[in-house]
CSV table of C-alpha atoms in Angstrom, one decimal:
chain,number,residue,atom,x,y,z
V,30,MET,CA,40.4,95.1,144.9
V,31,SER,CA,40.9,96.1,148.4
V,32,ASP,CA,42.1,99.6,149.4
V,33,LEU,CA,45.9,99.8,149.7
V,34,ARG,CA,46.0,102.0,152.8
V,35,ALA,CA,43.4,99.8,154.6
V,36,THR,CA,45.4,96.8,153.8
V,37,GLN,CA,48.6,98.4,155.1
V,38,GLU,CA,46.8,99.4,158.3
V,39,ARG,CA,45.4,95.9,158.8
V,40,HIS,CA,48.9,94.4,158.1
V,41,ALA,CA,50.6,96.7,160.7
V,42,GLN,CA,47.9,95.9,163.3
V,43,ASP,CA,48.4,92.2,162.7
V,44,VAL,CA,52.2,92.7,163.3
V,45,VAL,CA,51.4,94.6,166.6
V,46,ASN,CA,48.9,91.8,167.6
V,47,GLY,CA,51.3,89.1,166.7
V,48,ASN,CA,48.7,87.6,164.2
V,49,VAL,CA,51.1,85.5,162.1
V,50,ALA,CA,48.3,83.6,160.4
V,51,GLY,CA,46.8,86.9,159.2
V,52,LEU,CA,50.2,88.1,157.9
V,53,MET,CA,51.0,85.0,155.8
V,54,GLY,CA,48.9,86.1,152.8
V,55,ASP,CA,50.4,89.6,152.8
V,56,PHE,CA,53.7,88.5,151.1
V,57,THR,CA,54.5,87.6,147.5
V,58,PRO,CA,57.0,84.6,147.1
V,59,ASN,CA,59.5,87.3,146.1
V,60,ALA,CA,59.4,88.8,149.6
V,61,MET,CA,59.2,85.6,151.7
V,62,ALA,CA,62.9,85.1,152.2
V,63,LYS,CA,63.3,88.7,153.4
V,64,VAL,CA,60.3,88.3,155.7
V,65,MET,CA,61.8,85.2,157.3
V,66,ALA,CA,65.0,87.1,158.0
V,67,LEU,CA,63.0,89.9,159.7
V,68,ALA,CA,61.0,87.3,161.6
V,69,ALA,CA,64.2,85.9,163.2
V,70,ASN,CA,64.0,89.1,165.4
V,71,PRO,CA,60.3,89.5,166.1
V,72,ILE,CA,58.8,92.9,166.3
V,73,THR,CA,57.3,93.9,169.6
V,74,ALA,CA,55.2,97.0,169.5
V,75,THR,CA,52.1,98.5,171.0
V,76,ARG,CA,51.3,100.8,168.1
V,77,PHE,CA,52.4,101.7,164.6
V,78,GLU,CA,52.6,104.7,162.3
V,79,ILE,CA,52.5,104.5,158.5
V,80,LYS,CA,54.4,107.0,156.3
V,81,ASP,CA,53.4,106.9,152.7
V,82,LEU,CA,56.4,107.3,150.4
V,83,GLY,CA,54.4,107.2,147.1
V,84,ASN,CA,54.8,104.6,144.4
V,85,ASN,CA,53.1,102.0,146.6
V,86,GLU,CA,55.9,102.2,149.1
V,87,VAL,CA,55.6,102.8,152.8
V,88,GLU,CA,57.6,103.0,156.0
V,89,ILE,CA,55.9,101.5,159.0
V,90,SER,CA,57.2,102.5,162.4
V,91,TYR,CA,56.5,99.8,165.0
V,92,ILE,CA,56.6,101.6,168.4
V,93,GLY,CA,57.1,99.9,171.7
V,94,GLU,CA,60.0,100.0,174.1
V,95,LYS,CA,62.0,100.3,170.9
V,96,THR,CA,61.0,101.7,167.6
V,97,ARG,CA,61.6,99.6,164.4
V,98,VAL,CA,61.0,101.0,161.0
V,99,VAL,CA,60.3,98.7,158.1
V,100,TRP,CA,60.1,99.8,154.5
V,101,SER,CA,57.9,97.8,152.1
V,102,LYS,CA,56.9,97.9,148.4
V,103,TRP,CA,53.3,96.7,147.7
V,104,VAL,CA,52.0,95.3,144.5
V,105,GLU,CA,48.5,94.3,143.3
V,106,ASN,CA,48.4,90.6,142.9
V,107,GLY,CA,45.3,88.6,142.0
V,108,GLY,CA,42.9,91.3,143.3
V,109,LYS,CA,44.7,92.0,146.6
V,110,TRP,CA,47.6,94.0,147.8
V,111,GLN,CA,50.8,92.1,148.8
V,112,ILE,CA,54.3,93.1,150.0
V,113,ASP,CA,56.8,92.3,147.1
V,114,ASP,CA,59.9,93.7,148.8
V,115,VAL,CA,60.7,94.5,152.4
V,116,LYS,CA,63.6,95.6,154.6
V,117,GLU,CA,64.2,97.0,158.1
V,118,VAL,CA,65.4,100.6,157.8
V,119,THR,CA,66.2,101.4,161.4
V,120,GLY,CA,65.9,100.0,164.9
V,121,SER,CA,66.3,102.2,168.0
């Protein structure tokens, strides 16, 4: 199984890079509707910071002209980590 923190960092970098193809495997079916809602207002950022909240939950701050914070809950699924729940916490 892949390392959770490494997976979260790769995921956040894919968001910053706009690598949609790389992101698609990061979500369980349960999270897809929420992800599509977030994607309606794309994140533009030049860097990110990850705050570990414990219990396989993180807040990722995507930092650019504005900072957007996205909370996510990760689960192990078929030998890899995926996001099972997600929501935007703040945008500034």
